[in-house]
mmCIF file of C-alpha atoms in Angstrom:
data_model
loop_
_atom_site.group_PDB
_atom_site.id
_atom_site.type_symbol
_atom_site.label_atom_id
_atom_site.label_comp_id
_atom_site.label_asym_id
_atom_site.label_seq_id
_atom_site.Cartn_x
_atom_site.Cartn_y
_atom_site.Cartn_z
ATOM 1 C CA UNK A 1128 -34.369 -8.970 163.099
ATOM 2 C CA UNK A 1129 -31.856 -11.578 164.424
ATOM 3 C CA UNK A 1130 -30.295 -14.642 162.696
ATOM 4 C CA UNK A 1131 -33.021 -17.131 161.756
ATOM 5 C CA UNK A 1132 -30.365 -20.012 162.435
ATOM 6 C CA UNK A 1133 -29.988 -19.601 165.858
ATOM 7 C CA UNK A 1134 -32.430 -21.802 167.883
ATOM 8 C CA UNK A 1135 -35.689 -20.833 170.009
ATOM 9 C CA UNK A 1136 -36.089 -22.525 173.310
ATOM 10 C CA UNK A 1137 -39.448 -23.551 174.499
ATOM 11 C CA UNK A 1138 -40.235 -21.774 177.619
ATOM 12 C CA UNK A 1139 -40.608 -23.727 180.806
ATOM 13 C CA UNK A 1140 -38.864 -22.285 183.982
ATOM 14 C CA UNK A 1141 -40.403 -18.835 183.852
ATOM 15 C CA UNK A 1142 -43.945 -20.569 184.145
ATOM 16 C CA UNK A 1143 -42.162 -22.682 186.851
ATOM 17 C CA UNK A 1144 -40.956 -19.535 188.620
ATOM 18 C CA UNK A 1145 -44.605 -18.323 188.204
ATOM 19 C CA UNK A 1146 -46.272 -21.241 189.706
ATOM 20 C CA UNK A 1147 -44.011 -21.365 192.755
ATOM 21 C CA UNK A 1148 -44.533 -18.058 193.403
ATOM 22 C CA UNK A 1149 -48.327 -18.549 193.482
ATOM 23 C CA UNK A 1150 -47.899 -21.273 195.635
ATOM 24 C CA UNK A 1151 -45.657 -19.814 198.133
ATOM 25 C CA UNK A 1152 -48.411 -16.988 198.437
ATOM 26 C CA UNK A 1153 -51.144 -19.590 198.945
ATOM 27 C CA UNK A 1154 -48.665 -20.866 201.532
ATOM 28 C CA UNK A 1155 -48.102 -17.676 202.781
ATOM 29 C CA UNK A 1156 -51.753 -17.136 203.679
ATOM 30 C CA UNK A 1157 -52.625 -20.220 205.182
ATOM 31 C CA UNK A 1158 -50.238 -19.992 207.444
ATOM 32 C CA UNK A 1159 -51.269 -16.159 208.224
ATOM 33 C CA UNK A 1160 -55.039 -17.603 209.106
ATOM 34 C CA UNK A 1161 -56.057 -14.018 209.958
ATOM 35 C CA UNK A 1162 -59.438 -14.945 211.917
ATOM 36 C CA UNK A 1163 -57.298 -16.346 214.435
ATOM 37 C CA UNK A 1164 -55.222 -13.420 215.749
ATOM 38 C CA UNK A 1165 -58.236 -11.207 214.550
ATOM 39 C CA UNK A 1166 -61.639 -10.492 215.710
ATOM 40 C CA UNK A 1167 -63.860 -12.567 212.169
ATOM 41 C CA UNK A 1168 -65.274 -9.415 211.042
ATOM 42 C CA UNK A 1169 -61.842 -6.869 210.527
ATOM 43 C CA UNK A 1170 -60.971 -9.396 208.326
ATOM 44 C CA UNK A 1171 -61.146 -8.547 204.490
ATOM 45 C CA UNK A 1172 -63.073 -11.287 202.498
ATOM 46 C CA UNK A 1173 -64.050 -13.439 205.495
ATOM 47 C CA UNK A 1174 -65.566 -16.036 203.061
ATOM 48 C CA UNK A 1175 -62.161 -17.383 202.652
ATOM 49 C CA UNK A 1176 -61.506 -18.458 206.081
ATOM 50 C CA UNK A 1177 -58.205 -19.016 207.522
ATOM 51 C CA UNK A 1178 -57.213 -17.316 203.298
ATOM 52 C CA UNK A 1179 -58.688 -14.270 204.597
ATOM 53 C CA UNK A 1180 -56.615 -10.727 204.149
ATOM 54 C CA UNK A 1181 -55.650 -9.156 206.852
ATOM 55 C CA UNK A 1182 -57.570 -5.449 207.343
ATOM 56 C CA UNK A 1183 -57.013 -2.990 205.054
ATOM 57 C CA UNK A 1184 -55.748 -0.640 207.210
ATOM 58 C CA UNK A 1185 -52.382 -3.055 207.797
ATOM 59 C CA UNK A 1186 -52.206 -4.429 204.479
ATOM 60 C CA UNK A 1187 -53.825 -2.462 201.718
ATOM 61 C CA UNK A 1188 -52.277 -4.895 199.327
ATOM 62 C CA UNK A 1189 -54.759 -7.958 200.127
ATOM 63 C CA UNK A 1190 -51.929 -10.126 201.854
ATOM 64 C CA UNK A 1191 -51.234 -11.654 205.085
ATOM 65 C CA UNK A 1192 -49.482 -9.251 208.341
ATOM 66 C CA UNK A 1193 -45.580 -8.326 208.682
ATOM 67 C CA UNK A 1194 -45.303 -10.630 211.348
ATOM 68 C CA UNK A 1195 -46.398 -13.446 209.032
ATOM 69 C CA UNK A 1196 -43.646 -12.206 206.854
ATOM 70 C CA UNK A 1197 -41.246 -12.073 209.190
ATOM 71 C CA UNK A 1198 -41.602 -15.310 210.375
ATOM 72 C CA UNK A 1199 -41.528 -17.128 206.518
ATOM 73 C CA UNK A 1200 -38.322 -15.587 205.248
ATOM 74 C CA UNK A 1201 -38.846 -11.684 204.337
ATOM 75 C CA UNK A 1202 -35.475 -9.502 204.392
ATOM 76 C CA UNK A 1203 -34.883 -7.364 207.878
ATOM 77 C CA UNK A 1204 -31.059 -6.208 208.190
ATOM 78 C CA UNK A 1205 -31.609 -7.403 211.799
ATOM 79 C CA UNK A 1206 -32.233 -10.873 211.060
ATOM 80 C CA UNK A 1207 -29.739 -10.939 208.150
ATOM 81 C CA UNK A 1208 -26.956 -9.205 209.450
ATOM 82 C CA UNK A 1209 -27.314 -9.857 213.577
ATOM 83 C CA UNK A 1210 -29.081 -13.064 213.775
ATOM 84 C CA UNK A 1211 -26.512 -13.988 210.969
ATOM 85 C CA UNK A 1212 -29.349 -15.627 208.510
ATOM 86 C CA UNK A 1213 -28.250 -15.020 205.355
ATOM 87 C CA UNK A 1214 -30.990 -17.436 203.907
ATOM 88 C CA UNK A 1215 -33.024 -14.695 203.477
ATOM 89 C CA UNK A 1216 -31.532 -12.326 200.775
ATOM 90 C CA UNK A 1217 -32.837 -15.664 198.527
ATOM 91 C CA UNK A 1218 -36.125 -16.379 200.394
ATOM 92 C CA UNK A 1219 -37.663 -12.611 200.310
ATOM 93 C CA UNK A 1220 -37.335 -12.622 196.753
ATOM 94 C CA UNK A 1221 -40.226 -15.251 197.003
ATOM 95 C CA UNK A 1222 -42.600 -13.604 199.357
ATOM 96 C CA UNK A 1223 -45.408 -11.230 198.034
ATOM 97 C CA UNK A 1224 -46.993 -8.698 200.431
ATOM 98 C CA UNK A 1225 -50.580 -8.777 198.949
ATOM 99 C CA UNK A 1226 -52.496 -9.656 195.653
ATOM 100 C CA UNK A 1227 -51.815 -6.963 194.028
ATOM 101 C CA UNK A 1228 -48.225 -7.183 194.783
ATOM 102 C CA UNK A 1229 -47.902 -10.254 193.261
ATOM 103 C CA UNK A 1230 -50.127 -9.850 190.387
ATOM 104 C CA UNK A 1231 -48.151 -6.897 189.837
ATOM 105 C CA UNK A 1232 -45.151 -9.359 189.436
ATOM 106 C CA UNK A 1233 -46.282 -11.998 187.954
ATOM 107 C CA UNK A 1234 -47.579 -10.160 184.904
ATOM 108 C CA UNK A 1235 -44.211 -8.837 184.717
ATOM 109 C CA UNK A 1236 -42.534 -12.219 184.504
ATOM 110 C CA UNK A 1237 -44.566 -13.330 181.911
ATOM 111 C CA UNK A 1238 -44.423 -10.346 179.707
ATOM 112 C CA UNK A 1239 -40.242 -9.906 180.495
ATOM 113 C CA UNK A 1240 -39.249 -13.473 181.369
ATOM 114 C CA UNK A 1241 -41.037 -16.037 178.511
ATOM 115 C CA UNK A 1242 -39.382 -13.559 175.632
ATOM 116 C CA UNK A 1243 -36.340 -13.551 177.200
ATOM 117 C CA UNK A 1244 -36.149 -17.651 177.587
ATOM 118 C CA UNK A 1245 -37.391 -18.187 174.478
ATOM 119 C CA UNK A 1246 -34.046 -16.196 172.730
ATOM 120 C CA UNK A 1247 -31.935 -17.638 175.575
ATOM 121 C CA UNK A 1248 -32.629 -20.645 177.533
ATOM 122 C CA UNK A 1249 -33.569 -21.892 180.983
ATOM 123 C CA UNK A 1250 -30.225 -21.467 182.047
ATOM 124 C CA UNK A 1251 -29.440 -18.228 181.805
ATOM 125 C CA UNK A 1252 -32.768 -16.592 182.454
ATOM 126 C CA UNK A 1253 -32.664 -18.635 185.444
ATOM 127 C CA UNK A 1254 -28.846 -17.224 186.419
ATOM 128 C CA UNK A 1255 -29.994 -13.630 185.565
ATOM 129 C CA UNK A 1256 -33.228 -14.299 187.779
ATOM 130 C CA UNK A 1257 -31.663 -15.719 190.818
ATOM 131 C CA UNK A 1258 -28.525 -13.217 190.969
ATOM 132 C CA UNK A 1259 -30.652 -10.358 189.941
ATOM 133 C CA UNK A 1260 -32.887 -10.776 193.049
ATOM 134 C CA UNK A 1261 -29.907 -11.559 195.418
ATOM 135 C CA UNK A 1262 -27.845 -8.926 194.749
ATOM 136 C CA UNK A 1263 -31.017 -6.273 194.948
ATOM 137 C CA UNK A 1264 -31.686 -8.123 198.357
ATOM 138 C CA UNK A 1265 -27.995 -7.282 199.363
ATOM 139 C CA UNK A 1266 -28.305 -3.616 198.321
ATOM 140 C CA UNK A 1267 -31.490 -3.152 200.030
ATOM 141 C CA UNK A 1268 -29.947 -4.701 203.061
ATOM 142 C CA UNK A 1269 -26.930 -2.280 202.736
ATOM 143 C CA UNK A 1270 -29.341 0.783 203.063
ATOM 144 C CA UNK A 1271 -32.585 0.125 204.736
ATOM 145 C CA UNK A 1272 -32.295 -1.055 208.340
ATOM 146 C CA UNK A 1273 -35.743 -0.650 210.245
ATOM 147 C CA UNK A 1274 -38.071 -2.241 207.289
ATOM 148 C CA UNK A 1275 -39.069 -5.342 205.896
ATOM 149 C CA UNK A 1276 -38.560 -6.055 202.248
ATOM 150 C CA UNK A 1277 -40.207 -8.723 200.362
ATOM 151 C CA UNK A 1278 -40.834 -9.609 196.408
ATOM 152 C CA UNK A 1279 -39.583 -10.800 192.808
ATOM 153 C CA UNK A 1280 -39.348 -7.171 191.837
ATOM 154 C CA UNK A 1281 -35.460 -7.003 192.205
ATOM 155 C CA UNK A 1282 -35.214 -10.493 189.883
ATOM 156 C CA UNK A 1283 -37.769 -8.505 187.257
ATOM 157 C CA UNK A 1284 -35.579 -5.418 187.904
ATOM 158 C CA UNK A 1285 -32.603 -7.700 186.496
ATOM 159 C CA UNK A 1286 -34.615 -9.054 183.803
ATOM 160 C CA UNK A 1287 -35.415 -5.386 182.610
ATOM 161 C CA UNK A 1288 -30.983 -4.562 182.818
ATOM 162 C CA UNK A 1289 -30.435 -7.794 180.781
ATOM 163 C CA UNK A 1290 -32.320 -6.415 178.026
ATOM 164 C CA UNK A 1291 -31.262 -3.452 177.730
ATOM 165 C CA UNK A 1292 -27.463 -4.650 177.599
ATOM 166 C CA UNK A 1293 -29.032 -7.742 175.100
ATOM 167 C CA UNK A 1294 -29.537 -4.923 173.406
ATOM 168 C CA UNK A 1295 -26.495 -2.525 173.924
ATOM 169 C CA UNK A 1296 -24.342 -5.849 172.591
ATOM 170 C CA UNK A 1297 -26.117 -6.872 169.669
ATOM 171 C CA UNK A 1298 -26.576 -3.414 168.527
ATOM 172 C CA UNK A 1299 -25.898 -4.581 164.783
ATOM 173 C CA UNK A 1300 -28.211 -7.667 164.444
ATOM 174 C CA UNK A 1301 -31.383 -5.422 165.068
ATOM 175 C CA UNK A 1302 -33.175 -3.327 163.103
ATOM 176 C CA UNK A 1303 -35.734 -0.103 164.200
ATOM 177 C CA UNK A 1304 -32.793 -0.123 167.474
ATOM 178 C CA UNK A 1305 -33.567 3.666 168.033
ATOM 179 C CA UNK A 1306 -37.242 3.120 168.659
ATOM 180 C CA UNK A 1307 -36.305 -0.311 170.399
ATOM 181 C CA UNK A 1308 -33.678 1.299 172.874
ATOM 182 C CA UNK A 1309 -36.120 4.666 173.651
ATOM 183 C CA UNK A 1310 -38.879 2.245 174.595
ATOM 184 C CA UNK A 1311 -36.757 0.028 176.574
ATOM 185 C CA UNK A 1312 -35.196 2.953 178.362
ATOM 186 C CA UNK A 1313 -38.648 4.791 179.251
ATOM 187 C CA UNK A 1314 -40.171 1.744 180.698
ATOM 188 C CA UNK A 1315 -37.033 1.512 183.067
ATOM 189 C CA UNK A 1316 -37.048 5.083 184.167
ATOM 190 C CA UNK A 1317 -41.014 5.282 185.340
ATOM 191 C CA UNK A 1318 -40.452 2.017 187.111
ATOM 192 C CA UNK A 1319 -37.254 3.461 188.845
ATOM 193 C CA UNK A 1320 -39.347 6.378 189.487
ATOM 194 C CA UNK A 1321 -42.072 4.858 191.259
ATOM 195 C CA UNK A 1322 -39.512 3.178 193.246
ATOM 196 C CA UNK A 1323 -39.011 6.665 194.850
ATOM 197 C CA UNK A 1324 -42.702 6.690 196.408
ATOM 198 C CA UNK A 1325 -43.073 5.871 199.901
ATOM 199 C CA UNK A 1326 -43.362 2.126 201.159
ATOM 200 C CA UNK A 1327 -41.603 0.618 198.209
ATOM 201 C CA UNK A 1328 -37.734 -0.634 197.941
ATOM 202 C CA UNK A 1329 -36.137 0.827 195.018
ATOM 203 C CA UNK A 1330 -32.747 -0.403 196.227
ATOM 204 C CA UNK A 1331 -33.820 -3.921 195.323
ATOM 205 C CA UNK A 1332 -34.769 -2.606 192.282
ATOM 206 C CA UNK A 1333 -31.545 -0.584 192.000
ATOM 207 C CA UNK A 1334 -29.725 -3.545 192.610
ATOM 208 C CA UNK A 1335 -31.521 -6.230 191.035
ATOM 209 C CA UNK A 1336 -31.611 -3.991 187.401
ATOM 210 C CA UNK A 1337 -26.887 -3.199 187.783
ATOM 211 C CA UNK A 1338 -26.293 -6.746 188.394
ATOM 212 C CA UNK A 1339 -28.781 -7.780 185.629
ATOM 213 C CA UNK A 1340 -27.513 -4.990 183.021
ATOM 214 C CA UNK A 1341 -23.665 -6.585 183.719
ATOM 215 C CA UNK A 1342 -24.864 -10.035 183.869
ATOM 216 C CA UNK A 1343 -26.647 -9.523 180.270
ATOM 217 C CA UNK A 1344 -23.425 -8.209 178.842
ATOM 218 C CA UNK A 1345 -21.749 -11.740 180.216
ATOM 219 C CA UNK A 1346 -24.603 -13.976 179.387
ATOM 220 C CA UNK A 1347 -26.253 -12.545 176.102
ATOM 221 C CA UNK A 1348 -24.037 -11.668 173.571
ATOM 222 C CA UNK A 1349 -25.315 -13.178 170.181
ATOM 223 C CA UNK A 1350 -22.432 -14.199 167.596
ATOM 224 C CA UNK A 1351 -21.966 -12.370 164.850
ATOM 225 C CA UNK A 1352 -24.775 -12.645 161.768
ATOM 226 C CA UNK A 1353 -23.819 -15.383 159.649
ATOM 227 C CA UNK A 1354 -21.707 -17.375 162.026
ATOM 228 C CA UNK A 1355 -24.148 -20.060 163.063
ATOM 229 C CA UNK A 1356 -24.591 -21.284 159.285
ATOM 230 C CA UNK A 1357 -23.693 -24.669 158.501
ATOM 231 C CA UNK A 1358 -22.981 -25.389 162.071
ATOM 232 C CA UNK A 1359 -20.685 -22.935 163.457
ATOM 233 C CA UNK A 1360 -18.423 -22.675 161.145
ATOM 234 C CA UNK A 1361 -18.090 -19.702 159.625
ATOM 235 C CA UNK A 1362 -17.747 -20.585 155.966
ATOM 236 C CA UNK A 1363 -17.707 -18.138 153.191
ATOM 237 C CA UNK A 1364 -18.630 -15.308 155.802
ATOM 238 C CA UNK A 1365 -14.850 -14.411 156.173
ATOM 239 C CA UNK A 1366 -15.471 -13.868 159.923
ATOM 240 C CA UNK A 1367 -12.621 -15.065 162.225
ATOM 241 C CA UNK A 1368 -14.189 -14.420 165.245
ATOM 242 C CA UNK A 1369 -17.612 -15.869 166.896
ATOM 243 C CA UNK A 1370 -18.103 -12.265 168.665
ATOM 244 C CA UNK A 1371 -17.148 -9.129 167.828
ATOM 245 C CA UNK A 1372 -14.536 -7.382 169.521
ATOM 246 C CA UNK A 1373 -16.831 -4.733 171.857
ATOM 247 C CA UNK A 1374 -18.611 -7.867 172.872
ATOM 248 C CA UNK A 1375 -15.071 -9.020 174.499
ATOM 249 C CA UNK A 1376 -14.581 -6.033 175.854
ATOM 250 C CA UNK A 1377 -18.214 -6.010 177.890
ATOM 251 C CA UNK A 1378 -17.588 -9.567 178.821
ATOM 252 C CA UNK A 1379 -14.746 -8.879 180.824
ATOM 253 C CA UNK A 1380 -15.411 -5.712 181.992
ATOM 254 C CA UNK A 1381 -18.861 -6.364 183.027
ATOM 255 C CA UNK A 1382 -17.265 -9.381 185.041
ATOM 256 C CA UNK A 1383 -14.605 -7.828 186.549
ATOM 257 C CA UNK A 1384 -17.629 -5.044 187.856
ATOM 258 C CA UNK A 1385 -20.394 -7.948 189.224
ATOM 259 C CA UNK A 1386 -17.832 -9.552 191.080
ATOM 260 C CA UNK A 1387 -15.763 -7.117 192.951
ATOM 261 C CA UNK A 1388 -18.920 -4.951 193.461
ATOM 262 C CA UNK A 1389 -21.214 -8.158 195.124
ATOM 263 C CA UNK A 1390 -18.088 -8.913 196.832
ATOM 264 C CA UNK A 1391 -17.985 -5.213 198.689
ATOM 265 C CA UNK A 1392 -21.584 -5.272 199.275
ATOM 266 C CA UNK A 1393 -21.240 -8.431 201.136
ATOM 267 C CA UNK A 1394 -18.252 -7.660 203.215
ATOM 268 C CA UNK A 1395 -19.792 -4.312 204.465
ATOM 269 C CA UNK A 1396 -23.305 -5.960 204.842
ATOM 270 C CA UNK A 1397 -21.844 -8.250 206.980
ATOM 271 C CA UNK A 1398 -19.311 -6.167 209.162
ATOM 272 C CA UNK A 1399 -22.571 -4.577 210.233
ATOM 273 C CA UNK A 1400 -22.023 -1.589 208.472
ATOM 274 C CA UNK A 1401 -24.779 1.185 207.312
ATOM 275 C CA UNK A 1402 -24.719 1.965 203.238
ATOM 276 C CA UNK A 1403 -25.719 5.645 204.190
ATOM 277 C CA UNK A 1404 -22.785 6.148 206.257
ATOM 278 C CA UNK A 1405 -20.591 6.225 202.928
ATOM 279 C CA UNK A 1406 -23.640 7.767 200.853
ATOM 280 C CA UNK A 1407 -25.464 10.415 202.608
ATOM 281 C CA UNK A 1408 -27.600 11.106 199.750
ATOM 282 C CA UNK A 1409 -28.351 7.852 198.722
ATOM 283 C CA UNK A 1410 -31.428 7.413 200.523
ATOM 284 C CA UNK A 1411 -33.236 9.871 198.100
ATOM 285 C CA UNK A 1412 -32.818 6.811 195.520
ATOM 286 C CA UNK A 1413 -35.670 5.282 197.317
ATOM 287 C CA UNK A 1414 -38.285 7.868 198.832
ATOM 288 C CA UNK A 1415 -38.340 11.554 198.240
ATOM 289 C CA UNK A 1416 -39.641 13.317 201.466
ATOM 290 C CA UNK A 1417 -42.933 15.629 199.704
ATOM 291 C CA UNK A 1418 -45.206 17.979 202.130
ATOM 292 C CA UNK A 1419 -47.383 14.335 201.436
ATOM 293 C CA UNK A 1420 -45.724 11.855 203.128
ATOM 294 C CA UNK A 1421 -42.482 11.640 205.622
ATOM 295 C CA UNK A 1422 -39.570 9.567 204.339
ATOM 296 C CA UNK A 1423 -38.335 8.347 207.522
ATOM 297 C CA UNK A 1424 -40.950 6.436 208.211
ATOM 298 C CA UNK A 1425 -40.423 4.197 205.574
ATOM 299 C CA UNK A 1426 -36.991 3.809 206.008
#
């Protein structure tokens, strides 16, 4: 239950975001064209031509090869870091690596994203998006070194923080909160924990869900219930302030955190330096060696 006065924004850049990333895909494949660096019949649904999905065996997500990857814009510390193009901590958060990876997504954005603009506006959704997936990009830079890393899952990953600090902030303007902040909280830890299966990134989720958690302290505080009558002005609600004084507190702090922590990241992604150097456990944050699979070959 939230303050029927404040206004609800019609929803407009997620499906934006949504489309684009569609499109890239299409893109994506086209330029792929697996029947020509294949022999016609390894590749998976051949009726699509040049569309076609690279075998199974290399891509059991449906999508194009690495190398087509590579070459559009996905994340490889060697590229980023040596070849100095920083471009791509932005342009991997477009890229899918399959289908399923970016149905997978996309279902996510709509189900996270159009609630959240709706309460908030284009704006910032569209901050928490963009900084959400360049600051998982950075972390995932910071600690995997011999991989390629592509997807939105590091902006959803933001998406996911935001709300949970929405909620953290406006703790008094909702009701059934308990039930609201269990929910919210088991949701994040199985997709955190899935992150720890071999082949997927859960530093860009790490970092995408931190910066979006601080960023939804600085970005979604609500005023306090009864201020937005008659137009802002807080008459006959004997409230002298438009926030309540925890809200302040978060504000800052949470800035003072996203910038000095971003700022850190960058200067040791870019002096060339390896995350695990300074934390030798960290890795287990993204794959958990199991008598199943072998960690360092994802890594």
């Amino acid at each position: 239950m939230i303050d029927d006065t404040e206004p609800q924004w019609t929803s407009w850049l997620v499906p934006v975001f949504l489309v684009a990333n569609v499109a890239v895909f299409v893109v994506v494949m086209y330029v792929n064209n697996c029947p020509k660096h294949k022999l016609v019949g390894k590749c998976v649904a051949r009726f699509l031509g040049r569309f076609s999905f690279e075998p199974l065996r290399e891509n059991p997500l449906f999508g194009p090869s690495s190398s087509t990857l590579k070459k559009l814009g996905a994340l490889e510390w060697t590229k980023v870091v040596i070849n100095h193009q920083g471009w791509r901590l932005i342009t991997c958060i477009w890229l899918h690596a399959g289908v399923i990876h970016l149905l997978a997504n996309m279902l996510s954005l709509i189900f996270i994203g159009i609630r959240l603009e709706q309460q908030f506006g284009f704006v910032r959704i569209g901050i928490l998006y963009l900084v959400s997936g360049f600051s998982g990009s950075v972390l995932s830079s910071l600690f995997i070194h011999n991989n390629i890393s592509v997807g939105a899952s590091g902006a959803l990953f933001g998406l996911l923080g935001a709300m949970l600090s929405e909620l953290i902030t406006n703790w008094t303007i909702y009701t059934n909160k308990a039930s609201a902040l269990l929910t919210l909280v088991v949701i994040i830890v199985i997709n955190l924990a899935i992150g720890i299966l071999p082949h997927v990134d859960n530093f860009t989720h790490i970092g995408g869900f931190l910066t979006g958690f601080l960023l939804g302290f600085i970005l979604l505080p609500r005023p306090q219930l009864g201020w937005l009558e008659h137009g802002n002005i807080p008459v006959r609600t004997g409230l002298k302030s438009k926030y309540k004084p925890h809200q302040y507190v978060l504000w800052v702090a949470s800035i003072v955190l996203l910038v000095v922590g971003l700022a850190v990241a960058l200067v040791v992604l870019f002096r060339e330096e390896d995350g695990n150097e300074y934390c030798t456990w960290c890795h287990y944050l993204s794959c958990v060696p199991t008598s199943r699979w072998d960690c360092n070959q994802n890594n």
